[in-house]
PDB file of C-alpha atoms in Angstrom:
ATOM      1  CA  MET A  29      -7.787 -10.420 -13.028  1.00  0.00           C
ATOM      2  CA  PHE A  30      -4.078  -8.882 -12.434  1.00  0.00           C
ATOM      3  CA  PHE A  31      -4.405  -7.915  -8.545  1.00  0.00           C
ATOM      4  CA  SER A  32      -7.155  -9.060  -6.132  1.00  0.00           C
ATOM      5  CA  GLY A  33      -6.949  -9.518  -2.314  1.00  0.00           C
ATOM      6  CA  VAL A  34      -5.101  -8.117   0.991  1.00  0.00           C
ATOM      7  CA  TYR A  35      -1.514  -6.456  -0.264  1.00  0.00           C
ATOM      8  CA  THR A  36       0.005  -5.361   2.710  1.00  0.00           C
ATOM      9  CA  ALA A  37       2.021  -2.026   2.343  1.00  0.00           C
ATOM     10  CA  LEU A  38       4.730  -2.856   3.735  1.00  0.00           C
ATOM     11  CA  VAL A  39       6.529  -1.251   6.890  1.00  0.00           C
ATOM     12  CA  THR A  40      10.504  -0.925   5.956  1.00  0.00           C
ATOM     13  CA  PRO A  41      11.544  -2.720   9.871  1.00  0.00           C
ATOM     14  CA  PHE A  42      14.845  -0.105  11.484  1.00  0.00           C
ATOM     15  CA  ALA A  43      17.031  -1.519  13.515  1.00  0.00           C
ATOM     16  CA  THR A  44      17.674   0.660  16.555  1.00  0.00           C
ATOM     17  CA  ASP A  45      21.411   2.710  14.571  1.00  0.00           C
ATOM     18  CA  GLY A  46      18.563   3.604  11.662  1.00  0.00           C
ATOM     19  CA  SER A  47      19.731   0.878   9.811  1.00  0.00           C
ATOM     20  CA  VAL A  48      17.355  -1.094   7.447  1.00  0.00           C
ATOM     21  CA  ASP A  49      16.889  -4.260   9.247  1.00  0.00           C
ATOM     22  CA  TYR A  50      16.631  -7.226   7.175  1.00  0.00           C
ATOM     23  CA  SER A  51      16.557 -10.126   9.399  1.00  0.00           C
ATOM     24  CA  LYS A  52      13.902  -8.514  10.663  1.00  0.00           C
ATOM     25  CA  LEU A  53      11.966  -7.569   7.460  1.00  0.00           C
ATOM     26  CA  LYS A  54      12.035 -10.705   6.486  1.00  0.00           C
ATOM     27  CA  GLU A  55      10.007 -12.208   9.534  1.00  0.00           C
ATOM     28  CA  LEU A  56       7.153  -9.998   8.343  1.00  0.00           C
ATOM     29  CA  VAL A  57       7.119 -11.329   4.913  1.00  0.00           C
ATOM     30  CA  GLU A  58       7.290 -14.390   6.842  1.00  0.00           C
ATOM     31  CA  PHE A  59       4.354 -13.479   9.123  1.00  0.00           C
ATOM     32  CA  ASN A  60       1.807 -11.793   6.134  1.00  0.00           C
ATOM     33  CA  ILE A  61       2.137 -14.899   3.972  1.00  0.00           C
ATOM     34  CA  ALA A  62       1.168 -17.255   6.722  1.00  0.00           C
ATOM     35  CA  GLY A  63      -1.666 -14.606   7.791  1.00  0.00           C
ATOM     36  CA  GLY A  64      -2.904 -15.732   4.480  1.00  0.00           C
ATOM     37  CA  VAL A  65      -2.419 -11.755   1.831  1.00  0.00           C
ATOM     38  CA  SER A  66      -2.218 -12.043  -1.662  1.00  0.00           C
ATOM     39  CA  GLY A  67       0.394  -9.669  -2.200  1.00  0.00           C
ATOM     40  CA  LEU A  68       2.200  -7.546  -1.048  1.00  0.00           C
ATOM     41  CA  VAL A  69       3.910  -4.029  -1.285  1.00  0.00           C
ATOM     42  CA  PRO A  70       7.558  -2.521  -0.684  1.00  0.00           C
ATOM     43  CA  VAL A  71       8.815   0.854  -0.440  1.00  0.00           C
ATOM     44  CA  GLY A  72       5.579   2.269  -0.550  1.00  0.00           C
ATOM     45  CA  THR A  73       3.727   5.757   2.008  1.00  0.00           C
ATOM     46  CA  THR A  74       3.608   2.675   4.323  1.00  0.00           C
ATOM     47  CA  GLY A  75       7.603   1.524   3.628  1.00  0.00           C
ATOM     48  CA  GLU A  76       8.534   5.100   4.568  1.00  0.00           C
ATOM     49  CA  SER A  77      10.618   5.179   0.735  1.00  0.00           C
ATOM     50  CA  PRO A  78      10.483   9.196   0.781  1.00  0.00           C
ATOM     51  CA  THR A  79      13.964   8.278   3.956  1.00  0.00           C
ATOM     52  CA  LEU A  80      15.402   5.298   1.750  1.00  0.00           C
ATOM     53  CA  ARG A  81      17.874   5.513  -0.085  1.00  0.00           C
ATOM     54  CA  THR A  82      18.161   4.681  -3.292  1.00  0.00           C
ATOM     55  CA  ASP A  83      20.151   1.424  -2.561  1.00  0.00           C
ATOM     56  CA  GLU A  84      18.548   0.638   0.317  1.00  0.00           C
ATOM     57  CA  HIS A  85      14.625   1.161  -1.681  1.00  0.00           C
ATOM     58  CA  LEU A  86      16.313  -1.713  -3.994  1.00  0.00           C
ATOM     59  CA  GLN A  87      16.843  -3.878  -1.552  1.00  0.00           C
ATOM     60  CA  VAL A  88      13.565  -3.736  -0.007  1.00  0.00           C
ATOM     61  CA  ILE A  89      11.877  -4.906  -2.862  1.00  0.00           C
ATOM     62  CA  LYS A  90      15.201  -7.414  -3.555  1.00  0.00           C
ATOM     63  CA  THR A  91      14.900  -8.745   0.274  1.00  0.00           C
ATOM     64  CA  VAL A  92      10.684  -9.083  -0.317  1.00  0.00           C
ATOM     65  CA  THR A  93      10.579 -10.825  -3.984  1.00  0.00           C
ATOM     66  CA  GLU A  94      13.582 -13.656  -2.643  1.00  0.00           C
ATOM     67  CA  THR A  95      11.763 -14.366   0.638  1.00  0.00           C
ATOM     68  CA  ALA A  96       8.188 -14.548  -0.997  1.00  0.00           C
ATOM     69  CA  SER A  97       9.653 -16.899  -3.408  1.00  0.00           C
ATOM     70  CA  GLY A  98       6.389 -16.781  -5.721  1.00  0.00           C
ATOM     71  CA  ARG A  99       4.271 -17.329  -2.734  1.00  0.00           C
ATOM     72  CA  VAL A 100       2.370 -14.512  -2.840  1.00  0.00           C
ATOM     73  CA  LYS A 101       2.695 -11.233  -5.185  1.00  0.00           C
ATOM     74  CA  ILE A 102       4.046  -9.233  -4.943  1.00  0.00           C
ATOM     75  CA  MET A 103       4.025  -4.378  -6.351  1.00  0.00           C
ATOM     76  CA  ALA A 104       7.105  -3.641  -5.968  1.00  0.00           C
ATOM     77  CA  GLY A 105       6.167   0.637  -5.229  1.00  0.00           C
ATOM     78  CA  THR A 106       8.815   2.505  -7.292  1.00  0.00           C
ATOM     79  CA  GLY A 107       6.802   5.323  -8.526  1.00  0.00           C
ATOM     80  CA  ALA A 108       8.588   9.471  -7.974  1.00  0.00           C
ATOM     81  CA  ASN A 109       8.028  12.436  -8.999  1.00  0.00           C
ATOM     82  CA  SER A 110      10.345  12.122 -11.590  1.00  0.00           C
ATOM     83  CA  THR A 111       9.613  10.027 -14.587  1.00  0.00           C
ATOM     84  CA  ALA A 112      13.076   9.518 -15.222  1.00  0.00           C
ATOM     85  CA  GLU A 113      13.957   8.073 -11.697  1.00  0.00           C
ATOM     86  CA  ALA A 114      10.049   6.314 -11.745  1.00  0.00           C
ATOM     87  CA  ILE A 115      11.618   4.292 -14.770  1.00  0.00           C
ATOM     88  CA  GLU A 116      15.230   3.490 -13.498  1.00  0.00           C
ATOM     89  CA  LEU A 117      13.651   2.240 -10.264  1.00  0.00           C
ATOM     90  CA  THR A 118      10.612   0.440 -11.987  1.00  0.00           C
ATOM     91  CA  ALA A 119      13.655  -1.488 -14.919  1.00  0.00           C
ATOM     92  CA  ALA A 120      15.304  -2.787 -11.966  1.00  0.00           C
ATOM     93  CA  ALA A 121      12.261  -4.162  -9.518  1.00  0.00           C
ATOM     94  CA  ARG A 122      11.645  -5.487 -13.000  1.00  0.00           C
ATOM     95  CA  GLU A 123      14.768  -7.649 -12.988  1.00  0.00           C
ATOM     96  CA  PHE A 124      13.937  -9.004  -9.798  1.00  0.00           C
ATOM     97  CA  GLY A 125      10.978 -10.303 -11.042  1.00  0.00           C
ATOM     98  CA  VAL A 126       7.856  -8.099  -9.348  1.00  0.00           C
ATOM     99  CA  ASP A 127       4.253  -8.608 -10.797  1.00  0.00           C
ATOM    100  CA  GLY A 128       3.840  -5.628 -10.397  1.00  0.00           C
ATOM    101  CA  THR A 129       4.526  -1.805  -9.459  1.00  0.00           C
ATOM    102  CA  LEU A 130       2.220   1.176  -7.386  1.00  0.00           C
ATOM    103  CA  GLN A 131       2.975   4.184  -9.406  1.00  0.00           C
ATOM    104  CA  VAL A 132       2.796   7.199  -6.484  1.00  0.00           C
ATOM    105  CA  THR A 133       0.829  10.396  -8.551  1.00  0.00           C
ATOM    106  CA  PRO A 134       3.960  12.457  -9.715  1.00  0.00           C
ATOM    107  CA  TYR A 135       4.182  14.730  -6.175  1.00  0.00           C
ATOM    108  CA  TYR A 136       5.493  19.056  -4.986  1.00  0.00           C
ATOM    109  CA  ASN A 137       5.846  19.742  -9.250  1.00  0.00           C
ATOM    110  CA  LYS A 138       1.845  18.583  -9.880  1.00  0.00           C
ATOM    111  CA  PRO A 139       1.971  18.541 -13.411  1.00  0.00           C
ATOM    112  CA  ASN A 140      -0.931  18.772 -15.785  1.00  0.00           C
ATOM    113  CA  SER A 141      -3.881  16.198 -17.354  1.00  0.00           C
ATOM    114  CA  ALA A 142      -0.477  15.612 -20.395  1.00  0.00           C
ATOM    115  CA  GLY A 143       2.302  15.558 -17.790  1.00  0.00           C
ATOM    116  CA  LEU A 144       0.649  12.954 -15.846  1.00  0.00           C
ATOM    117  CA  ILE A 145      -0.374  11.080 -19.398  1.00  0.00           C
ATOM    118  CA  GLN A 146       2.854  10.573 -20.286  1.00  0.00           C
ATOM    119  CA  HIS A 147       4.597  10.272 -17.248  1.00  0.00           C
ATOM    120  CA  PHE A 148       2.674   7.106 -16.188  1.00  0.00           C
ATOM    121  CA  SER A 149       2.559   5.514 -19.820  1.00  0.00           C
ATOM    122  CA  ALA A 150       6.317   5.605 -19.467  1.00  0.00           C
ATOM    123  CA  VAL A 151       6.574   3.882 -17.277  1.00  0.00           C
ATOM    124  CA  ALA A 152       4.218   1.086 -18.224  1.00  0.00           C
ATOM    125  CA  ASP A 153       5.740   0.838 -21.196  1.00  0.00           C
ATOM    126  CA  ILE A 154       8.784  -1.234 -19.129  1.00  0.00           C
ATOM    127  CA  GLY A 155       6.421  -4.170 -19.331  1.00  0.00           C
ATOM    128  CA  VAL A 156       5.696  -4.598 -15.560  1.00  0.00           C
ATOM    129  CA  PRO A 157       2.121  -4.443 -14.603  1.00  0.00           C
ATOM    130  CA  VAL A 158       1.107  -0.403 -12.933  1.00  0.00           C
ATOM    131  CA  VAL A 159      -1.112   0.611 -10.617  1.00  0.00           C
ATOM    132  CA  LEU A 160      -1.983   4.120 -10.271  1.00  0.00           C
ATOM    133  CA  TYR A 161      -1.815   5.346  -7.260  1.00  0.00           C
ATOM    134  CA  ASN A 162      -4.302   8.088  -6.210  1.00  0.00           C
ATOM    135  CA  VAL A 163      -3.334  10.057  -3.390  1.00  0.00           C
ATOM    136  CA  PRO A 164      -4.324  13.287  -3.255  1.00  0.00           C
ATOM    137  CA  GLY A 165      -3.570  13.645   0.491  1.00  0.00           C
ATOM    138  CA  ARG A 166       0.020  12.810  -0.334  1.00  0.00           C
ATOM    139  CA  SER A 167       0.380  14.531  -3.755  1.00  0.00           C
ATOM    140  CA  ALA A 168      -1.857  17.391  -4.099  1.00  0.00           C
ATOM    141  CA  LEU A 169      -2.920  16.629  -7.194  1.00  0.00           C
ATOM    142  CA  GLU A 170      -5.683  13.580  -7.913  1.00  0.00           C
ATOM    143  CA  ILE A 171      -5.799  11.661 -11.260  1.00  0.00           C
ATOM    144  CA  PRO A 172      -8.254  13.108 -13.081  1.00  0.00           C
ATOM    145  CA  LEU A 173     -11.047  10.749 -13.971  1.00  0.00           C
ATOM    146  CA  GLU A 174     -10.199  11.472 -17.605  1.00  0.00           C
ATOM    147  CA  VAL A 175      -6.614  10.727 -16.999  1.00  0.00           C
ATOM    148  CA  VAL A 176      -7.778   6.885 -15.317  1.00  0.00           C
ATOM    149  CA  VAL A 177      -9.837   6.597 -18.561  1.00  0.00           C
ATOM    150  CA  GLU A 178      -6.809   7.166 -21.189  1.00  0.00           C
ATOM    151  CA  LEU A 179      -4.153   5.293 -18.857  1.00  0.00           C
ATOM    152  CA  ALA A 180      -6.954   2.185 -18.787  1.00  0.00           C
ATOM    153  CA  LYS A 181      -5.899   2.391 -22.456  1.00  0.00           C
ATOM    154  CA  HIS A 182      -2.331   0.895 -21.836  1.00  0.00           C
ATOM    155  CA  GLU A 183      -1.916  -2.334 -22.084  1.00  0.00           C
ATOM    156  CA  HIS A 184       0.476  -2.993 -19.175  1.00  0.00           C
ATOM    157  CA  ILE A 185      -1.655  -0.308 -16.922  1.00  0.00           C
ATOM    158  CA  VAL A 186      -4.133  -2.579 -14.774  1.00  0.00           C
ATOM    159  CA  SER A 187      -5.657  -1.199 -11.712  1.00  0.00           C
ATOM    160  CA  VAL A 188      -6.051   1.962  -9.802  1.00  0.00           C
ATOM    161  CA  LYS A 189      -4.807   2.154  -6.289  1.00  0.00           C
ATOM    162  CA  GLU A 190      -7.809   4.430  -5.141  1.00  0.00           C
ATOM    163  CA  ALA A 191      -6.636   6.546  -1.283  1.00  0.00           C
ATOM    164  CA  ALA A 192      -8.272   9.573  -1.901  1.00  0.00           C
ATOM    165  CA  GLY A 193     -11.400   8.106   0.505  1.00  0.00           C
ATOM    166  CA  SER A 194     -14.034   8.510  -2.433  1.00  0.00           C
ATOM    167  CA  VAL A 195     -15.710   5.548  -2.362  1.00  0.00           C
ATOM    168  CA  GLN A 196     -18.023   7.247  -5.166  1.00  0.00           C
ATOM    169  CA  ARG A 197     -14.655   7.504  -7.383  1.00  0.00           C
ATOM    170  CA  VAL A 198     -14.505   2.896  -7.506  1.00  0.00           C
ATOM    171  CA  THR A 199     -18.630   3.493  -8.959  1.00  0.00           C
ATOM    172  CA  ASP A 200     -17.454   6.828 -11.781  1.00  0.00           C
ATOM    173  CA  ILE A 201     -13.808   4.763 -12.496  1.00  0.00           C
ATOM    174  CA  LYS A 202     -16.062   1.070 -13.211  1.00  0.00           C
ATOM    175  CA  LYS A 203     -18.450   2.567 -15.643  1.00  0.00           C
ATOM    176  CA  LEU A 204     -16.282   4.992 -17.454  1.00  0.00           C
ATOM    177  CA  CYS A 205     -13.540   2.274 -18.741  1.00  0.00           C
ATOM    178  CA  ASP A 206     -12.269  -1.378 -18.060  1.00  0.00           C
ATOM    179  CA  ILE A 207      -9.135  -0.866 -15.608  1.00  0.00           C
ATOM    180  CA  GLU A 208      -9.291  -2.922 -11.782  1.00  0.00           C
ATOM    181  CA  VAL A 209      -9.409  -0.915  -9.002  1.00  0.00           C
ATOM    182  CA  LEU A 210      -8.050  -1.542  -4.993  1.00  0.00           C
ATOM    183  CA  SER A 211      -8.840   0.419  -2.198  1.00  0.00           C
ATOM    184  CA  GLY A 212      -6.182   2.740   0.076  1.00  0.00           C
ATOM    185  CA  ASP A 213      -8.347   2.725   2.626  1.00  0.00           C
ATOM    186  CA  ASP A 214      -9.102  -0.246   5.368  1.00  0.00           C
ATOM    187  CA  SER A 215     -11.789   1.868   6.305  1.00  0.00           C
ATOM    188  CA  LEU A 216     -13.275   1.937   2.604  1.00  0.00           C
ATOM    189  CA  ALA A 217     -12.155  -1.688   1.992  1.00  0.00           C
ATOM    190  CA  LEU A 218     -16.151  -3.398   1.929  1.00  0.00           C
ATOM    191  CA  PRO A 219     -17.888  -0.012   0.445  1.00  0.00           C
ATOM    192  CA  MET A 220     -15.475  -0.276  -2.030  1.00  0.00           C
ATOM    193  CA  ILE A 221     -15.802  -3.689  -3.070  1.00  0.00           C
ATOM    194  CA  LYS A 222     -19.633  -3.939  -2.654  1.00  0.00           C
ATOM    195  CA  GLU A 223     -18.853  -1.219  -5.828  1.00  0.00           C
ATOM    196  CA  GLY A 224     -16.587  -3.044  -7.787  1.00  0.00           C
ATOM    197  CA  ALA A 225     -13.116  -2.800  -6.088  1.00  0.00           C
ATOM    198  CA  LEU A 226     -10.978  -6.286  -5.659  1.00  0.00           C
ATOM    199  CA  GLY A 227      -9.131  -5.680  -3.168  1.00  0.00           C
ATOM    200  CA  VAL A 228      -7.258  -3.276  -0.897  1.00  0.00           C
ATOM    201  CA  ILE A 229      -3.463  -1.801  -0.371  1.00  0.00           C
ATOM    202  CA  SER A 230      -3.505  -1.863   3.417  1.00  0.00           C
ATOM    203  CA  VAL A 231      -1.551  -0.512   6.178  1.00  0.00           C
ATOM    204  CA  ALA A 232      -3.536  -2.985   9.150  1.00  0.00           C
ATOM    205  CA  SER A 233      -2.248  -5.790   7.548  1.00  0.00           C
ATOM    206  CA  ASN A 234       0.811  -5.494   8.658  1.00  0.00           C
ATOM    207  CA  ILE A 235      -0.429  -6.414  12.112  1.00  0.00           C
ATOM    208  CA  MET A 236      -3.758  -8.229  12.109  1.00  0.00           C
ATOM    209  CA  PRO A 237      -2.994 -10.227   7.971  1.00  0.00           C
ATOM    210  CA  ALA A 238      -5.725 -13.091   9.140  1.00  0.00           C
ATOM    211  CA  GLU A 239      -8.236 -10.803  10.173  1.00  0.00           C
ATOM    212  CA  VAL A 240      -7.772  -8.248   6.880  1.00  0.00           C
ATOM    213  CA  SER A 241      -7.606 -11.455   4.443  1.00  0.00           C
ATOM    214  CA  ALA A 242     -10.788 -12.316   6.417  1.00  0.00           C
ATOM    215  CA  LEU A 243     -12.914 -10.183   5.714  1.00  0.00           C
ATOM    216  CA  VAL A 244     -11.957  -8.995   2.192  1.00  0.00           C
ATOM    217  CA  SER A 245     -12.328 -12.978   1.660  1.00  0.00           C
ATOM    218  CA  ALA A 246     -15.688 -12.547   2.631  1.00  0.00           C
ATOM    219  CA  ALA A 247     -17.004  -9.817   1.125  1.00  0.00           C
ATOM    220  CA  LEU A 248     -15.856 -10.657  -2.400  1.00  0.00           C
ATOM    221  CA  ASP A 249     -17.366 -13.758  -2.499  1.00  0.00           C
ATOM    222  CA  GLY A 250     -20.668 -11.967  -1.679  1.00  0.00           C
ATOM    223  CA  ASN A 251     -21.222 -13.351   2.054  1.00  0.00           C
ATOM    224  CA  TYR A 252     -21.415  -8.798   3.105  1.00  0.00           C
ATOM    225  CA  GLU A 253     -22.983  -9.875   6.575  1.00  0.00           C
ATOM    226  CA  GLU A 254     -19.816 -12.113   7.447  1.00  0.00           C
ATOM    227  CA  ALA A 255     -17.720  -9.116   6.067  1.00  0.00           C
ATOM    228  CA  GLN A 256     -19.942  -6.165   7.508  1.00  0.00           C
ATOM    229  CA  ALA A 257     -19.130  -8.609  11.078  1.00  0.00           C
ATOM    230  CA  LEU A 258     -15.867  -8.321  10.645  1.00  0.00           C
ATOM    231  CA  HIS A 259     -15.594  -4.733   9.693  1.00  0.00           C
ATOM    232  CA  ASP A 260     -16.860  -3.974  12.767  1.00  0.00           C
ATOM    233  CA  GLN A 261     -15.303  -6.509  14.579  1.00  0.00           C
ATOM    234  CA  TYR A 262     -11.904  -3.413  13.997  1.00  0.00           C
ATOM    235  CA  ALA A 263     -13.027  -0.297  12.088  1.00  0.00           C
ATOM    236  CA  LYS A 264     -11.925   1.558  15.253  1.00  0.00           C
ATOM    237  CA  ALA A 265      -8.446  -0.173  15.092  1.00  0.00           C
ATOM    238  CA  PHE A 266      -8.488   0.720  11.176  1.00  0.00           C
ATOM    239  CA  ASP A 267      -9.733   4.157  12.098  1.00  0.00           C
ATOM    240  CA  ASP A 268      -7.291   4.343  15.240  1.00  0.00           C
ATOM    241  CA  LEU A 269      -4.047   3.231  12.782  1.00  0.00           C
ATOM    242  CA  PHE A 270      -3.856   6.458  11.351  1.00  0.00           C
ATOM    243  CA  ILE A 271      -4.391   8.618  15.200  1.00  0.00           C
ATOM    244  CA  ASP A 272      -1.368  10.127  13.731  1.00  0.00           C
ATOM    245  CA  THR A 273       0.949   9.858  10.313  1.00  0.00           C
ATOM    246  CA  ASN A 274       1.041   7.430   8.313  1.00  0.00           C
ATOM    247  CA  PRO A 275       3.901   4.824   8.925  1.00  0.00           C
ATOM    248  CA  ILE A 276       3.467   6.033  12.521  1.00  0.00           C
ATOM    249  CA  PRO A 277       0.878   4.606  14.459  1.00  0.00           C
ATOM    250  CA  ILE A 278       1.242   0.714  12.633  1.00  0.00           C
ATOM    251  CA  LYS A 279       4.571   0.812  13.524  1.00  0.00           C
ATOM    252  CA  ALA A 280       3.799   1.578  17.131  1.00  0.00           C
ATOM    253  CA  ALA A 281       0.725  -1.086  16.881  1.00  0.00           C
ATOM    254  CA  MET A 282       3.812  -3.888  15.751  1.00  0.00           C
ATOM    255  CA  ALA A 283       5.804  -3.105  18.391  1.00  0.00           C
ATOM    256  CA  MET A 284       3.664  -3.291  21.360  1.00  0.00           C
ATOM    257  CA  LYS A 285       3.334  -6.620  19.223  1.00  0.00           C
ATOM    258  CA  GLY A 286       6.574  -7.506  19.505  1.00  0.00           C
ATOM    259  CA  LEU A 287       7.273  -7.650  15.436  1.00  0.00           C
ATOM    260  CA  ILE A 288       9.144  -4.621  15.164  1.00  0.00           C
ATOM    261  CA  GLU A 289      11.881  -1.677  17.255  1.00  0.00           C
ATOM    262  CA  GLU A 290       9.541   1.186  17.269  1.00  0.00           C
ATOM    263  CA  THR A 291      12.027   2.882  15.113  1.00  0.00           C
ATOM    264  CA  TYR A 292      12.059   5.640  12.389  1.00  0.00           C
ATOM    265  CA  ARG A 293      13.445   8.092  10.285  1.00  0.00           C
ATOM    266  CA  LEU A 294      13.514  11.655  10.495  1.00  0.00           C
ATOM    267  CA  PRO A 295      10.893  13.265   9.439  1.00  0.00           C
ATOM    268  CA  MET A 296       8.816  10.886  11.204  1.00  0.00           C
ATOM    269  CA  CYS A 297       9.141  10.058  14.633  1.00  0.00           C
ATOM    270  CA  ALA A 298       6.889   8.988  17.749  1.00  0.00           C
ATOM    271  CA  THR A 299       3.713  10.002  18.446  1.00  0.00           C
ATOM    272  CA  THR A 300       2.784  10.586  22.003  1.00  0.00           C
ATOM    273  CA  ASP A 301       2.598   8.229  24.776  1.00  0.00           C
ATOM    274  CA  GLU A 302      -1.796   9.286  24.714  1.00  0.00           C
ATOM    275  CA  ASN A 303      -2.222   8.679  21.930  1.00  0.00           C
ATOM    276  CA  LYS A 304       0.013   5.148  22.044  1.00  0.00           C
ATOM    277  CA  ALA A 305      -2.392   4.519  25.807  1.00  0.00           C
ATOM    278  CA  VAL A 306      -5.609   5.431  22.572  1.00  0.00           C
ATOM    279  CA  LEU A 307      -4.419   3.148  20.138  1.00  0.00           C
ATOM    280  CA  ARG A 308      -3.341   0.099  22.675  1.00  0.00           C
ATOM    281  CA  ALA A 309      -6.878   0.188  23.858  1.00  0.00           C
ATOM    282  CA  THR A 310      -8.381   0.335  21.070  1.00  0.00           C
ATOM    283  CA  LEU A 311      -6.334  -3.235  20.107  1.00  0.00           C
ATOM    284  CA  GLU A 312      -7.067  -5.159  22.646  1.00  0.00           C
ATOM    285  CA  ALA A 313     -10.989  -4.350  22.541  1.00  0.00           C
ATOM    286  CA  ALA A 314     -10.634  -5.835  19.211  1.00  0.00           C
ATOM    287  CA  GLY A 315      -8.676  -8.827  20.028  1.00  0.00           C
ATOM    288  CA  VAL A 316      -5.520  -7.928  18.581  1.00  0.00           C
ATOM    289  CA  LEU A 317      -2.948  -7.771  21.157  1.00  0.00           C
TER     290      LEU A 317
END
């Protein structure tokens, strides 16, 4: 197995002046490792990658990798809708010693199946294990199953993050080819693991790493009754952490817990007071706050 368990899709903490707060980032790495996660995913969607400059993007990956110092696996977000940019970022991340990279479906330009195969293969040829990131809600394009099957033949394409909201996709992928699957949604982690997924790339574990780790560990061990009880306890929290566009709610929640400053980069901005009140009530009821 390349990647299994809980991988926190790390937020990128900003100081009040809008700069990346690398000191706080190191604290978040330690908080997650103490919570028992299997790995960290810097600079994915939750890390506000579209608003980071290239130098910041790479410095975040380097900081997370160096701070973790081999204690957990690092799956760096180095995808792009330009193949050349994805290759550049991935080659740089390789030099930092990351364990793998998360490669989002090229967004906006909507390549055809041949283009998808060539794009992901070109990045994988660098030699760093690749996790495909299927997120049609963000990229406007689903990775077709036949493309996943073809890409699974590449020795360095090892897994796919399924964030399309479909448990059936996991079932279909596992039937058609030999590739690992990770859930891209906390709320679907348990049902996806039942269908053969090996864990979750989690937003919720930014604020509750121990709780999500316990749920996934129980599920992977086949203790579904225990896992279901934990899922039920945190199900509303999983949902309400998406009461607004990710990563707005998780950053608000982390600020409530005193983990970070609630600072975003435009076009991301704070949610409404009403949403914050709902989120706080939910997290308090679940025992997270």
